mmCIF file with all atom_site columns, C-alpha atoms in Angstrom:
data_model
loop_
_atom_site.group_PDB
_atom_site.id
_atom_site.type_symbol
_atom_site.label_atom_id
_atom_site.label_alt_id
_atom_site.label_comp_id
_atom_site.label_asym_id
_atom_site.label_entity_id
_atom_site.label_seq_id
_atom_site.pdbx_PDB_ins_code
_atom_site.Cartn_x
_atom_site.Cartn_y
_atom_site.Cartn_z
_atom_site.occupancy
_atom_site.B_iso_or_equiv
_atom_site.pdbx_formal_charge
_atom_site.auth_seq_id
_atom_site.auth_comp_id
_atom_site.auth_asym_id
_atom_site.auth_atom_id
_atom_site.pdbx_PDB_model_num
ATOM 1  C CA . ASN A 1 1  ? -0.001 0.019   -0.161  1.00 62.00 ? 1  ASN A CA 1
ATOM 2  C CA . ALA A 1 2  ? 0.919  3.528   -0.557  1.00 66.00 ? 2  ALA A CA 1
ATOM 3  C CA . LEU A 1 3  ? 1.856  6.021   2.024   1.00 65.00 ? 3  LEU A CA 1
ATOM 4  C CA . THR A 1 4  ? 0.027  9.225   2.138   1.00 68.00 ? 4  THR A CA 1
ATOM 5  C CA . GLU A 1 5  ? 1.235  12.551  3.393   1.00 68.00 ? 5  GLU A CA 1
ATOM 6  C CA . GLU A 1 6  ? -1.060 11.793  6.341   1.00 73.00 ? 6  GLU A CA 1
ATOM 7  C CA . ASP A 1 7  ? 0.105  8.741   7.192   1.00 68.00 ? 7  ASP A CA 1
ATOM 8  C CA . VAL A 1 8  ? 3.582  10.126  7.312   1.00 62.00 ? 8  VAL A CA 1
ATOM 9  C CA . LYS A 1 9  ? 2.532  13.342  9.312   1.00 65.00 ? 9  LYS A CA 1
ATOM 10 C CA . LYS A 1 10 ? 0.794  10.832  12.053  1.00 67.00 ? 10 LYS A CA 1
ATOM 11 C CA . ILE A 1 11 ? 4.250  9.329   12.559  1.00 68.00 ? 11 ILE A CA 1
ATOM 12 C CA . GLN A 1 12 ? 6.322  11.652  15.055  1.00 69.00 ? 12 GLN A CA 1
ATOM 13 C CA . ASN A 1 13 ? 9.955  12.729  14.995  1.00 78.00 ? 13 ASN A CA 1
ATOM 14 C CA . VAL A 1 14 ? 10.030 12.535  11.012  1.00 83.00 ? 14 VAL A CA 1
ATOM 15 C CA . SER A 1 15 ? 12.240 14.567  8.966   1.00 89.00 ? 15 SER A CA 1
ATOM 16 C CA . VAL A 1 16 ? 12.707 15.048  5.042   1.00 93.00 ? 16 VAL A CA 1
ATOM 17 C CA . ILE A 1 17 ? 16.945 14.420  4.701   1.00 95.00 ? 17 ILE A CA 1
ATOM 18 C CA . GLY A 1 18 ? 17.017 14.754  0.693   1.00 96.00 ? 18 GLY A CA 1
ATOM 19 C CA . SER A 1 19 ? 16.114 13.019  -2.455  1.00 96.00 ? 19 SER A CA 1
ATOM 20 C CA . GLU A 1 20 ? 17.657 10.329  -3.924  1.00 96.00 ? 20 GLU A CA 1
ATOM 21 C CA . THR A 1 21 ? 17.363 8.429   -7.272  1.00 96.00 ? 21 THR A CA 1
ATOM 22 C CA . LEU A 1 22 ? 16.771 4.843   -6.669  1.00 93.00 ? 22 LEU A CA 1
ATOM 23 C CA . ASN A 1 23 ? 16.387 1.977   -9.297  1.00 89.00 ? 23 ASN A CA 1
ATOM 24 C CA . GLY A 1 24 ? 15.438 4.997   -11.742 1.00 92.00 ? 24 GLY A CA 1
ATOM 25 C CA . ARG A 1 25 ? 13.155 6.367   -9.621  1.00 93.00 ? 25 ARG A CA 1
ATOM 26 C CA . LYS A 1 26 ? 12.771 9.777   -7.580  1.00 96.00 ? 26 LYS A CA 1
ATOM 27 C CA . THR A 1 27 ? 12.406 8.950   -4.341  1.00 96.00 ? 27 THR A CA 1
ATOM 28 C CA . THR A 1 28 ? 12.070 11.576  -0.954  1.00 96.00 ? 28 THR A CA 1
ATOM 29 C CA . VAL A 1 29 ? 14.272 10.027  1.723   1.00 96.00 ? 29 VAL A CA 1
ATOM 30 C CA . TYR A 1 30 ? 12.641 10.404  5.415   1.00 94.00 ? 30 TYR A CA 1
ATOM 31 C CA . ALA A 1 31 ? 14.211 9.518   8.534   1.00 95.00 ? 31 ALA A CA 1
ATOM 32 C CA . HIS A 1 32 ? 13.008 9.220   11.912  1.00 91.00 ? 32 HIS A CA 1
ATOM 33 C CA . ARG A 1 33 ? 14.632 8.087   15.534  1.00 88.00 ? 33 ARG A CA 1
ATOM 34 C CA . ALA A 1 34 ? 13.117 6.489   18.477  1.00 85.00 ? 34 ALA A CA 1
ATOM 35 C CA . THR A 1 35 ? 13.965 5.070   22.000  1.00 84.00 ? 35 THR A CA 1
ATOM 36 C CA . SER A 1 36 ? 12.452 2.619   23.664  1.00 81.00 ? 36 SER A CA 1
ATOM 37 C CA . GLY A 1 37 ? 13.856 1.566   27.192  1.00 84.00 ? 37 GLY A CA 1
ATOM 38 C CA . THR A 1 38 ? 17.862 0.804   25.917  1.00 87.00 ? 38 THR A CA 1
ATOM 39 C CA . VAL A 1 39 ? 17.052 0.580   22.505  1.00 87.00 ? 39 VAL A CA 1
ATOM 40 C CA . GLU A 1 40 ? 17.666 3.355   20.282  1.00 89.00 ? 40 GLU A CA 1
ATOM 41 C CA . SER A 1 41 ? 16.318 2.804   16.729  1.00 90.00 ? 41 SER A CA 1
ATOM 42 C CA . ALA A 1 42 ? 17.104 4.844   13.534  1.00 92.00 ? 42 ALA A CA 1
ATOM 43 C CA . THR A 1 43 ? 15.067 4.509   10.586  1.00 93.00 ? 43 THR A CA 1
ATOM 44 C CA . ARG A 1 44 ? 15.236 5.925   6.555   1.00 96.00 ? 44 ARG A CA 1
ATOM 45 C CA . MET A 1 45 ? 12.536 5.222   4.061   1.00 94.00 ? 45 MET A CA 1
ATOM 46 C CA . TRP A 1 46 ? 12.976 6.005   0.283   1.00 96.00 ? 46 TRP A CA 1
ATOM 47 C CA . ILE A 1 47 ? 9.491  6.750   -0.968  1.00 94.00 ? 47 ILE A CA 1
ATOM 48 C CA . ASP A 1 48 ? 8.690  7.116   -4.182  1.00 95.00 ? 48 ASP A CA 1
ATOM 49 C CA . GLU A 1 49 ? 7.655  10.378  -5.291  1.00 94.00 ? 49 GLU A CA 1
ATOM 50 C CA . GLU A 1 50 ? 5.116  9.473   -8.080  1.00 94.00 ? 50 GLU A CA 1
ATOM 51 C CA . THR A 1 51 ? 3.953  6.084   -6.532  1.00 92.00 ? 51 THR A CA 1
ATOM 52 C CA . LYS A 1 52 ? 4.367  6.947   -2.851  1.00 91.00 ? 52 LYS A CA 1
ATOM 53 C CA . LEU A 1 53 ? 5.695  3.270   -2.199  1.00 93.00 ? 53 LEU A CA 1
ATOM 54 C CA . VAL A 1 54 ? 8.085  2.625   0.016   1.00 93.00 ? 54 VAL A CA 1
ATOM 55 C CA . MET A 1 55 ? 11.016 1.647   -2.066  1.00 95.00 ? 55 MET A CA 1
ATOM 56 C CA . LYS A 1 56 ? 13.635 1.176   0.669   1.00 97.00 ? 56 LYS A CA 1
ATOM 57 C CA . THR A 1 57 ? 13.953 1.275   4.351   1.00 95.00 ? 57 THR A CA 1
ATOM 58 C CA . VAL A 1 58 ? 17.431 1.017   6.586   1.00 97.00 ? 58 VAL A CA 1
ATOM 59 C CA . VAL A 1 59 ? 16.520 0.347   10.327  1.00 94.00 ? 59 VAL A CA 1
ATOM 60 C CA . GLU A 1 60 ? 19.362 0.379   12.364  1.00 95.00 ? 60 GLU A CA 1
ATOM 61 C CA . ASN A 1 61 ? 18.936 -0.629  16.251  1.00 93.00 ? 61 ASN A CA 1
ATOM 62 C CA . ARG A 1 62 ? 21.483 -0.452  19.128  1.00 92.00 ? 62 ARG A CA 1
ATOM 63 C CA . ALA A 1 63 ? 21.309 -1.393  22.453  1.00 90.00 ? 63 ALA A CA 1
ATOM 64 C CA . GLY A 1 64 ? 24.457 -1.134  24.679  1.00 88.00 ? 64 GLY A CA 1
ATOM 65 C CA . LYS A 1 65 ? 27.100 -2.298  22.020  1.00 91.00 ? 65 LYS A CA 1
ATOM 66 C CA . GLN A 1 66 ? 25.307 -4.304  19.833  1.00 93.00 ? 66 GLN A CA 1
ATOM 67 C CA . THR A 1 67 ? 23.863 -3.076  16.665  1.00 93.00 ? 67 THR A CA 1
ATOM 68 C CA . GLN A 1 68 ? 21.640 -4.700  14.427  1.00 95.00 ? 68 GLN A CA 1
ATOM 69 C CA . ARG A 1 69 ? 21.006 -3.176  10.843  1.00 96.00 ? 69 ARG A CA 1
ATOM 70 C CA . VAL A 1 70 ? 18.150 -4.405  8.097   1.00 96.00 ? 70 VAL A CA 1
ATOM 71 C CA . THR A 1 71 ? 18.183 -2.790  4.407   1.00 97.00 ? 71 THR A CA 1
ATOM 72 C CA . THR A 1 72 ? 14.768 -4.217  2.407   1.00 96.00 ? 72 THR A CA 1
ATOM 73 C CA . THR A 1 73 ? 14.607 -3.158  -1.038  1.00 94.00 ? 73 THR A CA 1
ATOM 74 C CA . TYR A 1 74 ? 11.086 -3.246  -2.668  1.00 93.00 ? 74 TYR A CA 1
ATOM 75 C CA . ASP A 1 75 ? 10.789 -3.940  -6.324  1.00 89.00 ? 75 ASP A CA 1
ATOM 76 C CA . PHE A 1 76 ? 7.527  -3.549  -7.956  1.00 86.00 ? 76 PHE A CA 1
ATOM 77 C CA . ASP A 1 77 ? 8.342  -3.560  -11.632 1.00 83.00 ? 77 ASP A CA 1
ATOM 78 C CA . THR A 1 78 ? 9.585  -6.902  -11.917 1.00 87.00 ? 78 THR A CA 1
ATOM 79 C CA . PRO A 1 79 ? 7.156  -9.341  -13.188 1.00 93.00 ? 79 PRO A CA 1
ATOM 80 C CA . VAL A 1 80 ? 6.615  -12.495 -11.333 1.00 90.00 ? 80 VAL A CA 1
ATOM 81 C CA . LYS A 1 81 ? 5.084  -15.442 -12.794 1.00 92.00 ? 81 LYS A CA 1
ATOM 82 C CA . ILE A 1 82 ? 3.747  -17.973 -10.484 1.00 93.00 ? 82 ILE A CA 1
ATOM 83 C CA . GLU A 1 83 ? 3.262  -21.757 -10.961 1.00 92.00 ? 83 GLU A CA 1
ATOM 84 C CA . SER A 1 84 ? 1.086  -24.631 -9.214  1.00 92.00 ? 84 SER A CA 1
ATOM 85 C CA . PRO A 1 85 ? 2.729  -27.308 -8.371  1.00 91.00 ? 85 PRO A CA 1
ATOM 86 C CA . LYS A 1 86 ? 2.463  -30.312 -10.074 1.00 89.00 ? 86 LYS A CA 1
ATOM 87 C CA . ILE A 1 87 ? 0.548  -32.921 -7.804  1.00 89.00 ? 87 ILE A CA 1
ATOM 88 C CA . GLY A 1 88 ? 1.015  -36.498 -8.261  1.00 79.00 ? 88 GLY A CA 1
ATOM 89 C CA . SER A 1 89 ? 3.049  -38.352 -10.825 1.00 62.00 ? 89 SER A CA 1
#
């Protein structure tokens, strides 16, 4: 689902940090920081300016000396072909 401007406004502590071209698409890059207990979280999201779909996210969580970083890239353009498995022989 596409994010609306209203969706983004509901999230607190979000800022626009720039724009980038990702896979040939113009995107706006948003940053969000949050703290929950001892865990600090920083998220960056690349939102397609035309479709408003999330194109990429990078989430970094820190707790003490441990850091976890997860990068997810979304592809909405590549065709997908799904075939039913053959049952029996």
